[in-house]
mmCIF file of C-alpha atoms in Angstrom:
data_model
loop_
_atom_site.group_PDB
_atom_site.id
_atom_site.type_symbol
_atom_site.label_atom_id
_atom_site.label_comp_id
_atom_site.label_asym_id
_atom_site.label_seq_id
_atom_site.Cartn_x
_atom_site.Cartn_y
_atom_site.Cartn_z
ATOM 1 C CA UNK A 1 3.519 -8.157 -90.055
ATOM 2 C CA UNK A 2 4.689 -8.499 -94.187
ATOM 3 C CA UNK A 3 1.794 -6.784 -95.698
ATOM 4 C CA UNK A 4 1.211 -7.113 -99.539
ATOM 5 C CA UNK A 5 4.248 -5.465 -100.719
ATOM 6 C CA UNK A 6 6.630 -7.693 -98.275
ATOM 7 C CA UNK A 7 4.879 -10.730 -99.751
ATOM 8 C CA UNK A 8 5.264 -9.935 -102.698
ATOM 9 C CA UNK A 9 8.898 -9.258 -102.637
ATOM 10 C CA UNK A 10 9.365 -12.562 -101.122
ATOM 11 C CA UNK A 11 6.960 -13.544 -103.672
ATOM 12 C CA UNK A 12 9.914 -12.063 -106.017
ATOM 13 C CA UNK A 13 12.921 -13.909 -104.299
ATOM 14 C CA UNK A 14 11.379 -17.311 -104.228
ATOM 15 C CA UNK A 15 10.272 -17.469 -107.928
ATOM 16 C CA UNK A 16 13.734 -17.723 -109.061
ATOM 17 C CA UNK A 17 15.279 -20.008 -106.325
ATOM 18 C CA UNK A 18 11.974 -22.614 -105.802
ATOM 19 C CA UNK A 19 9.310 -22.522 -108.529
ATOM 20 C CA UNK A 20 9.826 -25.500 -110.947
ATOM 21 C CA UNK A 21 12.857 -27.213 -108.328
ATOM 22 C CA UNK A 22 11.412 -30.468 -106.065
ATOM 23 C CA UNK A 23 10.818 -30.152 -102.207
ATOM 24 C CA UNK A 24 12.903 -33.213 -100.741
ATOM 25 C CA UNK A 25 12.585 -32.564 -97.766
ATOM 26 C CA UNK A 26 9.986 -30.862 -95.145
ATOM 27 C CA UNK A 27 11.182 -30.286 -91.329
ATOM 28 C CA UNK A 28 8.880 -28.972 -88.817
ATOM 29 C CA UNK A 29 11.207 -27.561 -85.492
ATOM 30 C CA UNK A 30 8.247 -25.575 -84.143
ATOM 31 C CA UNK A 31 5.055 -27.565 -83.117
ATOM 32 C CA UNK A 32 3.185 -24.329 -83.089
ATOM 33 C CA UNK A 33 3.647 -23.586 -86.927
ATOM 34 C CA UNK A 34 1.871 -27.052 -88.298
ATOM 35 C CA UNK A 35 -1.723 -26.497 -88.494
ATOM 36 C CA UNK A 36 -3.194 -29.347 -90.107
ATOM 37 C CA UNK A 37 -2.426 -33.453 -90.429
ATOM 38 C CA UNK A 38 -4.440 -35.106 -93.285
ATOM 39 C CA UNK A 39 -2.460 -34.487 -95.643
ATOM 40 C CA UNK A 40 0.689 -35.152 -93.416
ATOM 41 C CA UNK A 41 3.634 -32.411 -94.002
ATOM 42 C CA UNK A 42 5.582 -35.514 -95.696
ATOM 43 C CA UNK A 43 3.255 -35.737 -98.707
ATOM 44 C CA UNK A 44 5.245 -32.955 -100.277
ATOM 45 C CA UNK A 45 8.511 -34.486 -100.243
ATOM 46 C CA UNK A 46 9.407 -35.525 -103.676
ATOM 47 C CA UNK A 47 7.423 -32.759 -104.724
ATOM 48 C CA UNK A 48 7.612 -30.069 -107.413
ATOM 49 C CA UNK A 49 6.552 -26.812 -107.032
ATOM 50 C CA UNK A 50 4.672 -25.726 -109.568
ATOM 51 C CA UNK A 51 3.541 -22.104 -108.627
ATOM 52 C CA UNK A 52 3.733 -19.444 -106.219
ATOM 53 C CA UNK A 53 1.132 -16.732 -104.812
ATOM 54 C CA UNK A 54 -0.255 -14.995 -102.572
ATOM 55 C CA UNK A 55 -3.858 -15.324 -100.513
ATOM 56 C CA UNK A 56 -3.581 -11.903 -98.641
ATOM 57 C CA UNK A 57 -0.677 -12.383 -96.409
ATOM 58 C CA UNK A 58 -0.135 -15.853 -97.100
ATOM 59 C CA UNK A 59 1.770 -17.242 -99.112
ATOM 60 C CA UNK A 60 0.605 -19.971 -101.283
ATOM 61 C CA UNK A 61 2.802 -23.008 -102.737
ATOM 62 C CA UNK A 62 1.356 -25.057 -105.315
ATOM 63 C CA UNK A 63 2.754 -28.247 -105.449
ATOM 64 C CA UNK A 64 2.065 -30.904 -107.679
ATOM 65 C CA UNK A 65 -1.141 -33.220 -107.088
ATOM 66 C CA UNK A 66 -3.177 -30.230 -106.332
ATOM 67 C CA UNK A 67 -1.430 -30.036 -102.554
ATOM 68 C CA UNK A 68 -0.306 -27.074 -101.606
ATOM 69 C CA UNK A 69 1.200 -25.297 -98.646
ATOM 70 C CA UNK A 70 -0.441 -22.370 -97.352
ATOM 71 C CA UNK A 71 2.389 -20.114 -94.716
ATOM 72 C CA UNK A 72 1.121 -16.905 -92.954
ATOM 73 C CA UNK A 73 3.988 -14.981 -91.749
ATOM 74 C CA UNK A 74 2.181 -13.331 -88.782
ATOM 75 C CA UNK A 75 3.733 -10.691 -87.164
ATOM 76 C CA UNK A 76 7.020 -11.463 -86.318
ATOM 77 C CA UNK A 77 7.611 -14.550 -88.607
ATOM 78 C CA UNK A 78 10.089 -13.761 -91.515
ATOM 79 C CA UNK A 79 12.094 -16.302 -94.830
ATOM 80 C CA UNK A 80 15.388 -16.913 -94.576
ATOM 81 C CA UNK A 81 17.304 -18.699 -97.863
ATOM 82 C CA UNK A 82 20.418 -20.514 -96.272
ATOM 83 C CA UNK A 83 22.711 -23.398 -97.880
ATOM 84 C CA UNK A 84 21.682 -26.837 -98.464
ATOM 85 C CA UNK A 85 20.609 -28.488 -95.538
ATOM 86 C CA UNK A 86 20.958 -25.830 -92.589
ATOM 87 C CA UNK A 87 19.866 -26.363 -89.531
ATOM 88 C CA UNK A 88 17.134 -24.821 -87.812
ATOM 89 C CA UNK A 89 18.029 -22.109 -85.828
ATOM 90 C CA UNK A 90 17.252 -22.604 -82.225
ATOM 91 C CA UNK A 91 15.020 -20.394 -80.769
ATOM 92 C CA UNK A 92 13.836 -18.587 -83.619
ATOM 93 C CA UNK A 93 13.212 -21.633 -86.036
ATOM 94 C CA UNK A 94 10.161 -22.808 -86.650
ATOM 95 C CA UNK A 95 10.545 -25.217 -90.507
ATOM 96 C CA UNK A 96 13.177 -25.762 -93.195
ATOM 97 C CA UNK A 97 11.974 -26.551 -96.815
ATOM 98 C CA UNK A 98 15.118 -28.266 -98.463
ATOM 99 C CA UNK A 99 15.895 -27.976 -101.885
ATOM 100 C CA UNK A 100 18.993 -28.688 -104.316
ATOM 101 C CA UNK A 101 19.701 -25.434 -104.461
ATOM 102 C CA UNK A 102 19.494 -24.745 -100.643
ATOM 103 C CA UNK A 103 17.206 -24.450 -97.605
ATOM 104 C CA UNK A 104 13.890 -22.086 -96.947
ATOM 105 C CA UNK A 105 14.204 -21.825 -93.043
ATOM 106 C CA UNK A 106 10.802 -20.620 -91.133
ATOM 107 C CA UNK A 107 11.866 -17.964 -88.593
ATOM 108 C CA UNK A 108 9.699 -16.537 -85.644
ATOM 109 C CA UNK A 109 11.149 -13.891 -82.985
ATOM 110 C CA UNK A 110 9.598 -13.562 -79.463
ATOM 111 C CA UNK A 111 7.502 -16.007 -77.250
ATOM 112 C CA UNK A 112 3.793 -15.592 -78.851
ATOM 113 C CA UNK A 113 4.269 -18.142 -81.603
ATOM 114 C CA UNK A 114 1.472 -17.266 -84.413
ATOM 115 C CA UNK A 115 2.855 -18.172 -87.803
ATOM 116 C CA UNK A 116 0.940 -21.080 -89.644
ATOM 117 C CA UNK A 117 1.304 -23.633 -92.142
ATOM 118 C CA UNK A 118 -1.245 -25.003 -93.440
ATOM 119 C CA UNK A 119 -1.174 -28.561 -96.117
ATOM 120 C CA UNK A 120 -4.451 -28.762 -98.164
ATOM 121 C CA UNK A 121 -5.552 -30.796 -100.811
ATOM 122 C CA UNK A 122 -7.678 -28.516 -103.837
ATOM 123 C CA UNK A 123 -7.801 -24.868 -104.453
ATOM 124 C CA UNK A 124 -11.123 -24.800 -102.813
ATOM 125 C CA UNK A 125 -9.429 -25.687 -99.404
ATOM 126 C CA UNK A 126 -6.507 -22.809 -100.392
ATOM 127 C CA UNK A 127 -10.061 -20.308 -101.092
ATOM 128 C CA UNK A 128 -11.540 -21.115 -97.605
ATOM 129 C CA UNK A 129 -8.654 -19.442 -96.550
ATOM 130 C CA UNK A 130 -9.275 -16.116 -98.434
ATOM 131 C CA UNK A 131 -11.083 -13.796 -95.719
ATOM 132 C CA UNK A 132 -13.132 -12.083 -98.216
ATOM 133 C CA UNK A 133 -11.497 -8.636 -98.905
ATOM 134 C CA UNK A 134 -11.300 -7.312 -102.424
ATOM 135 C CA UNK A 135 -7.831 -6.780 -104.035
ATOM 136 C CA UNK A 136 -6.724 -3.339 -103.843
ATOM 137 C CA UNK A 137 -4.392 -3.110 -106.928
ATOM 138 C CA UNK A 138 -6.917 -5.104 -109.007
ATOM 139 C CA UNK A 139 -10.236 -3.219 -107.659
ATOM 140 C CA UNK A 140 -11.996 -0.122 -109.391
ATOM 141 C CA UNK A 141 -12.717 2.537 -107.843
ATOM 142 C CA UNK A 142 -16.617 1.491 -107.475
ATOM 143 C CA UNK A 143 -15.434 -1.841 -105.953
ATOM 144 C CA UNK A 144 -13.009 -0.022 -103.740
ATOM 145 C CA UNK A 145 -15.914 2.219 -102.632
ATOM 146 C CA UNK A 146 -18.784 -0.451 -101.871
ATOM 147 C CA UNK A 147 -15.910 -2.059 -99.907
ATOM 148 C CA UNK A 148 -14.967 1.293 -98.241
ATOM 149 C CA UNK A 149 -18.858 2.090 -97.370
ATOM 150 C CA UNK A 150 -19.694 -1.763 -96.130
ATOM 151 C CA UNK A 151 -19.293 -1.097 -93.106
ATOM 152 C CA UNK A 152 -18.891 1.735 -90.330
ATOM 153 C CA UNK A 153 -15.222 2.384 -89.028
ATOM 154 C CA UNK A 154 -12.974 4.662 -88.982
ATOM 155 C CA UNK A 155 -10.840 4.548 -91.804
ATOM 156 C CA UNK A 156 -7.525 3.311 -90.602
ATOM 157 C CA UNK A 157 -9.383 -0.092 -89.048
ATOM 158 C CA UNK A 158 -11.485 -0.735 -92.320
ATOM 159 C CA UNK A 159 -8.589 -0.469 -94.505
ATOM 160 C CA UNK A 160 -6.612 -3.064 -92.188
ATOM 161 C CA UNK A 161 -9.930 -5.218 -92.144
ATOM 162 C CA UNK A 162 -9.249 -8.298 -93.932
ATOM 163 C CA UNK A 163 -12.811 -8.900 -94.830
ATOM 164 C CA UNK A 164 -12.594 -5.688 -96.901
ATOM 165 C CA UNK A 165 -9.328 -5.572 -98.201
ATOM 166 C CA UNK A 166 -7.061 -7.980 -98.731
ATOM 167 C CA UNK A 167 -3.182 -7.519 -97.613
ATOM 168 C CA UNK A 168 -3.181 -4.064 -96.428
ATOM 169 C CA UNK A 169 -1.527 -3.495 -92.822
ATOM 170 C CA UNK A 170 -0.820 -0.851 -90.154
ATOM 171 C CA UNK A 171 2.433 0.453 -91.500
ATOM 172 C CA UNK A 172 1.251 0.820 -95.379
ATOM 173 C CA UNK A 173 -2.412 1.930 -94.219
ATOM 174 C CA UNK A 174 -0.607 5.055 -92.688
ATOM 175 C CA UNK A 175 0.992 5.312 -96.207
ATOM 176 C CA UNK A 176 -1.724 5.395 -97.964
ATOM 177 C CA UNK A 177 -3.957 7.785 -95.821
ATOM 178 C CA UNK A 178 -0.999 10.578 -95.701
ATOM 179 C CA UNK A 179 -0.812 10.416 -99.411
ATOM 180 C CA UNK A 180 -4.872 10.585 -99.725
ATOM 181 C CA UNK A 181 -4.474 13.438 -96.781
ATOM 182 C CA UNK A 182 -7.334 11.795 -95.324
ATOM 183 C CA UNK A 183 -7.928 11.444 -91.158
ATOM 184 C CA UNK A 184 -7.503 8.184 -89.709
ATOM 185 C CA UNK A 185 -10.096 8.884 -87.327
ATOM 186 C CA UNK A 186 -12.383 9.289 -90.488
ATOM 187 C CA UNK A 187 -15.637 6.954 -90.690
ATOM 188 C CA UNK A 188 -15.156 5.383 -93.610
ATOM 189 C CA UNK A 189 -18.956 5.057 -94.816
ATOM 190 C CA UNK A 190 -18.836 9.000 -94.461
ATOM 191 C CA UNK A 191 -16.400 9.425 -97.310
ATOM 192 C CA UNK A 192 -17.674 11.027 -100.496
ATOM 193 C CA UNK A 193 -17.053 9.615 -103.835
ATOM 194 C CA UNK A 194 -13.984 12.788 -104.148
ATOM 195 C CA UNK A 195 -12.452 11.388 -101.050
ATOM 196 C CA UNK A 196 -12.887 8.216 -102.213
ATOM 197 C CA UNK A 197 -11.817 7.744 -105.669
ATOM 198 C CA UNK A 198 -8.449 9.968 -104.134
ATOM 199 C CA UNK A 199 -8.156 6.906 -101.354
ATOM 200 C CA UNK A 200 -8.817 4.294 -104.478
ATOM 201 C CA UNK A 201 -5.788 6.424 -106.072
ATOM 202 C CA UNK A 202 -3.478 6.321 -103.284
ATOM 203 C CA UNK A 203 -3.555 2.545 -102.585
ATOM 204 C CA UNK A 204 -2.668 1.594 -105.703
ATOM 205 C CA UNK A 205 0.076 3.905 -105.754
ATOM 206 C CA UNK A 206 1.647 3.406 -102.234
ATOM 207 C CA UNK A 207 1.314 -0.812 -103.126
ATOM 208 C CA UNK A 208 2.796 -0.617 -106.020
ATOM 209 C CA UNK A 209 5.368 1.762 -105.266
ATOM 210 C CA UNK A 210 6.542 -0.255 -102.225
ATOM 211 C CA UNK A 211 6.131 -3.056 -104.152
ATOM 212 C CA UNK A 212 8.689 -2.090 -106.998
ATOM 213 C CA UNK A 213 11.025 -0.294 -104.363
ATOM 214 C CA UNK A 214 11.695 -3.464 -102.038
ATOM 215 C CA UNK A 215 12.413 -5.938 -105.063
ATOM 216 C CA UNK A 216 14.584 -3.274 -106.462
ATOM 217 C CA UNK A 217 16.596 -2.518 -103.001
ATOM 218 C CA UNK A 218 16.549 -6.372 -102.456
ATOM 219 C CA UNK A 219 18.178 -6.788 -106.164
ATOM 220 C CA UNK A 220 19.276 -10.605 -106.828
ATOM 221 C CA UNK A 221 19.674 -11.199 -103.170
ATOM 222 C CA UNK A 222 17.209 -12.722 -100.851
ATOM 223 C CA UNK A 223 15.254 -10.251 -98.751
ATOM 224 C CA UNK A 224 17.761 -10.246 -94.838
ATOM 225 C CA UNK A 225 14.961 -7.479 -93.301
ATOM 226 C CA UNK A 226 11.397 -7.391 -93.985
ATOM 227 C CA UNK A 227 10.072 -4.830 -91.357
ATOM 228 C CA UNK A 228 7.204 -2.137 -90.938
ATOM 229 C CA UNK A 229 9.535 0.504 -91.044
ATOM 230 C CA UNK A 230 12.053 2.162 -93.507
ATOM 231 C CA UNK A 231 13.543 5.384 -93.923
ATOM 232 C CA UNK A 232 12.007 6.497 -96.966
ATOM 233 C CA UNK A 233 7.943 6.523 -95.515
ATOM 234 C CA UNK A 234 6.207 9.799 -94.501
ATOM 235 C CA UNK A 235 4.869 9.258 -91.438
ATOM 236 C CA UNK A 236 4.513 5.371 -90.197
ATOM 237 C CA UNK A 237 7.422 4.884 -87.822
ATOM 238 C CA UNK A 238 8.199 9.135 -88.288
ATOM 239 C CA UNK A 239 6.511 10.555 -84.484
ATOM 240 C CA UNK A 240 7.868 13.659 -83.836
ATOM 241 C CA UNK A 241 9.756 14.092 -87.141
ATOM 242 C CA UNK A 242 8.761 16.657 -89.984
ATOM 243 C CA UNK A 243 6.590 15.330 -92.552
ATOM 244 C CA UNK A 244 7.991 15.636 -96.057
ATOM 245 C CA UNK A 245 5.314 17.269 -97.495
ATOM 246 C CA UNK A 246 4.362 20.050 -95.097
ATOM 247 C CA UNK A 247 6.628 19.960 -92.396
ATOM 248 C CA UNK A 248 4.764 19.185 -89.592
ATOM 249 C CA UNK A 249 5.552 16.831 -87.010
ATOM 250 C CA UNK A 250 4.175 13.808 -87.514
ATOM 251 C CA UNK A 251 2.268 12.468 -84.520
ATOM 252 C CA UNK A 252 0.808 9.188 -83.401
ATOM 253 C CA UNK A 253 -2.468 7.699 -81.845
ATOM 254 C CA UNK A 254 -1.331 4.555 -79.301
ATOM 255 C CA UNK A 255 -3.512 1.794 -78.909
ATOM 256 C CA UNK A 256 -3.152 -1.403 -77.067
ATOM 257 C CA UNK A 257 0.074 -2.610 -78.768
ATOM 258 C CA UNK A 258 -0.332 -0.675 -81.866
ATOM 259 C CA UNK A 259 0.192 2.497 -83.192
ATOM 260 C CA UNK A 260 -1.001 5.104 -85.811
ATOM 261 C CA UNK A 261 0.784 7.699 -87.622
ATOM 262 C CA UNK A 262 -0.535 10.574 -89.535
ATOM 263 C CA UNK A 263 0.398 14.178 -89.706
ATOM 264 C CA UNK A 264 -1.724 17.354 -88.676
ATOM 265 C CA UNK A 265 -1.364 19.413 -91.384
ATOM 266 C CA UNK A 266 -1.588 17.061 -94.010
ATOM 267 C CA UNK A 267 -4.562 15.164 -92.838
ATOM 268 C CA UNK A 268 -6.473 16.740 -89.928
ATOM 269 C CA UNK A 269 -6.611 20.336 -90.756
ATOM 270 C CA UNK A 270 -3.980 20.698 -88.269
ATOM 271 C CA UNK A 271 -6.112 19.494 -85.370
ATOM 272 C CA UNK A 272 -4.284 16.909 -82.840
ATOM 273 C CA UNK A 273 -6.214 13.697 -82.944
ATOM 274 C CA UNK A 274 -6.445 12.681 -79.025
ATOM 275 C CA UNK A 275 -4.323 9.882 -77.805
ATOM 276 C CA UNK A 276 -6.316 7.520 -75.953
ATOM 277 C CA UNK A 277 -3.923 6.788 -73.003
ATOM 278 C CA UNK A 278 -1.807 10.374 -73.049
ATOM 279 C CA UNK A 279 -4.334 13.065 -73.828
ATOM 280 C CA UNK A 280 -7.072 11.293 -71.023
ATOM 281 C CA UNK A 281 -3.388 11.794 -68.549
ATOM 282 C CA UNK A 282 -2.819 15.343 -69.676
ATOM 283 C CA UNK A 283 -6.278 16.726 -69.783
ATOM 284 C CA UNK A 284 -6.725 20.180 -70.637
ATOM 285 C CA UNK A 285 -2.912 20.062 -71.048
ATOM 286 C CA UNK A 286 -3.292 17.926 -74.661
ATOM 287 C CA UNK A 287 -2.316 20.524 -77.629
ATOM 288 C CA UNK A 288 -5.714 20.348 -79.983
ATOM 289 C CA UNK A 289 -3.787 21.884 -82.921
ATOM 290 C CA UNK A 290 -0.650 22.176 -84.170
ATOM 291 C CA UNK A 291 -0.264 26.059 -82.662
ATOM 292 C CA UNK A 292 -0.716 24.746 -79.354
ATOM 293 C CA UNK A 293 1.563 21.811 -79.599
#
């Protein structure tokens, strides 16, 4: 799923191909994608738009008349900038925004169609929208901490909780809790005010490095592959590989369709977090620290 700094970066792209230029023309290919009907998607033809932004993980285009379309990307739902009037792919397509300059197209891989576009009159409509969570990169670090200590999880759910914080995902959660060398399992009310200024610290950095990082690898072009994963992270996507910092492998806790990364030594003190599928299989035979495994 594009998590703040994805957003952003098509935040980035779209500012200098869309902001200021008139929508002509809006086509909906997917029924799944169109969420809403009064206003009708064909209000904002003719429209300009007058700014972009970002609610979370959507992404937020003000148009003129105080309409504006709300997109959430999902997990598997991804911007493509093609020439004037393309077509829709397919299979994959789900919209195409046409402008002068060319054609947003709405992608959406696989068969669980999830994206959403919403078309709302008011910025109140575009607030009801907000789940609640405080902005990371514009929180302090007392903010960050009554947000961190609302409720009890552990810590890699309450950073992905929208309710607490706003745009943070899976892949740059693991980010961020391998550069605060904090446990995933951690409960996050349990954290002292160390702990949690360092997390405070490391959010802000990992966003904002990621941030900077994709709009400078992406340069003038649009962004072709927004994805969880990239070569340069320390442990999300890096099981079994060395982590940078200490050079232990980097292991994973499996869940339903997700998946956790961390690393022993940096985090856990080298203790093996238990896998909720593998280590109930294996038993006695799970490795509880990195000498064993």
């Amino acid at each position: 799923m594009p998590e703040l700094p994805d957003v952003e970066l098509y935040l980035h792209a779209l500012r200098s191909r869309v902001l200021g230029e008139v929508l002509t023309k809006a086509r909906i290919a997917g029924i799944s994608l169109l969420k809403t009907y009064d206003p009708p998607i064909s209000v904002v033809e003719g429209m300009r738009v007058t700014d972009l932004g970002r609610v979370g993980k959507r992404l937020v285009f003000t148009m003129e008349d105080e309409v504006f379309l709300v997109l959430h990307l999902m997990v598997a739902g991804r911007l493509q900038w093609r020439e004037p009037g393309a077509k829709v792919p397919g299979k994959v397509g789900l919209a195409a925004l046409d402008f002068a300059a060319g054609t947003l197209v709405i992608t959406e891989a696989g068969t669980k169609k999830r994206a959403s576009l919403h078309v709302v009159r008011g910025p109140d409509a575009v607030a009801a929208m907000d789940r609640g969570g405080i902005e990371p990169l514009e929180s302090s670090v007392d903010e960050f901490t009554a947000a961190l200590r609302r409720e009890r999880h552990t810590l890699k759910r309450t950073l992905t909780d929208p309710r607490l914080f706003s745009g943070i995902g899976g892949s740059y959660a693991d980010e961020i809790m391998h550069r605060a060398r904090l446990s995933p399992l951690v409960m996050s009310d349990k954290l002292d005010d160390a702990q949690a200024a360092a997390l405070h610290a490391a959010t802000r950095e990992v966003l904002r490095e990621w941030t900077d990082l994709l709009i400078a690898k992406a340069g003038d072009d649009f962004p072709k592959k927004v994805t969880a994963f990239h070569d340069e992270m320390a442990v999300h996507g890096k099981h079994g590989q060395p982590c940078p910092v200490c050079g232990a492998p980097v292991q994973r806790i499996r869940y339903a369709s997700n998946e956790t990364n961390y690393c022993p030594g940096c985090q856990t003190g080298g203790k093996i977090l238990a896998d909720r599928a593998l280590s109930r299989l294996l038993k006695d035979d799970w490795p509880k620290n990195l000498d064993e495994l």
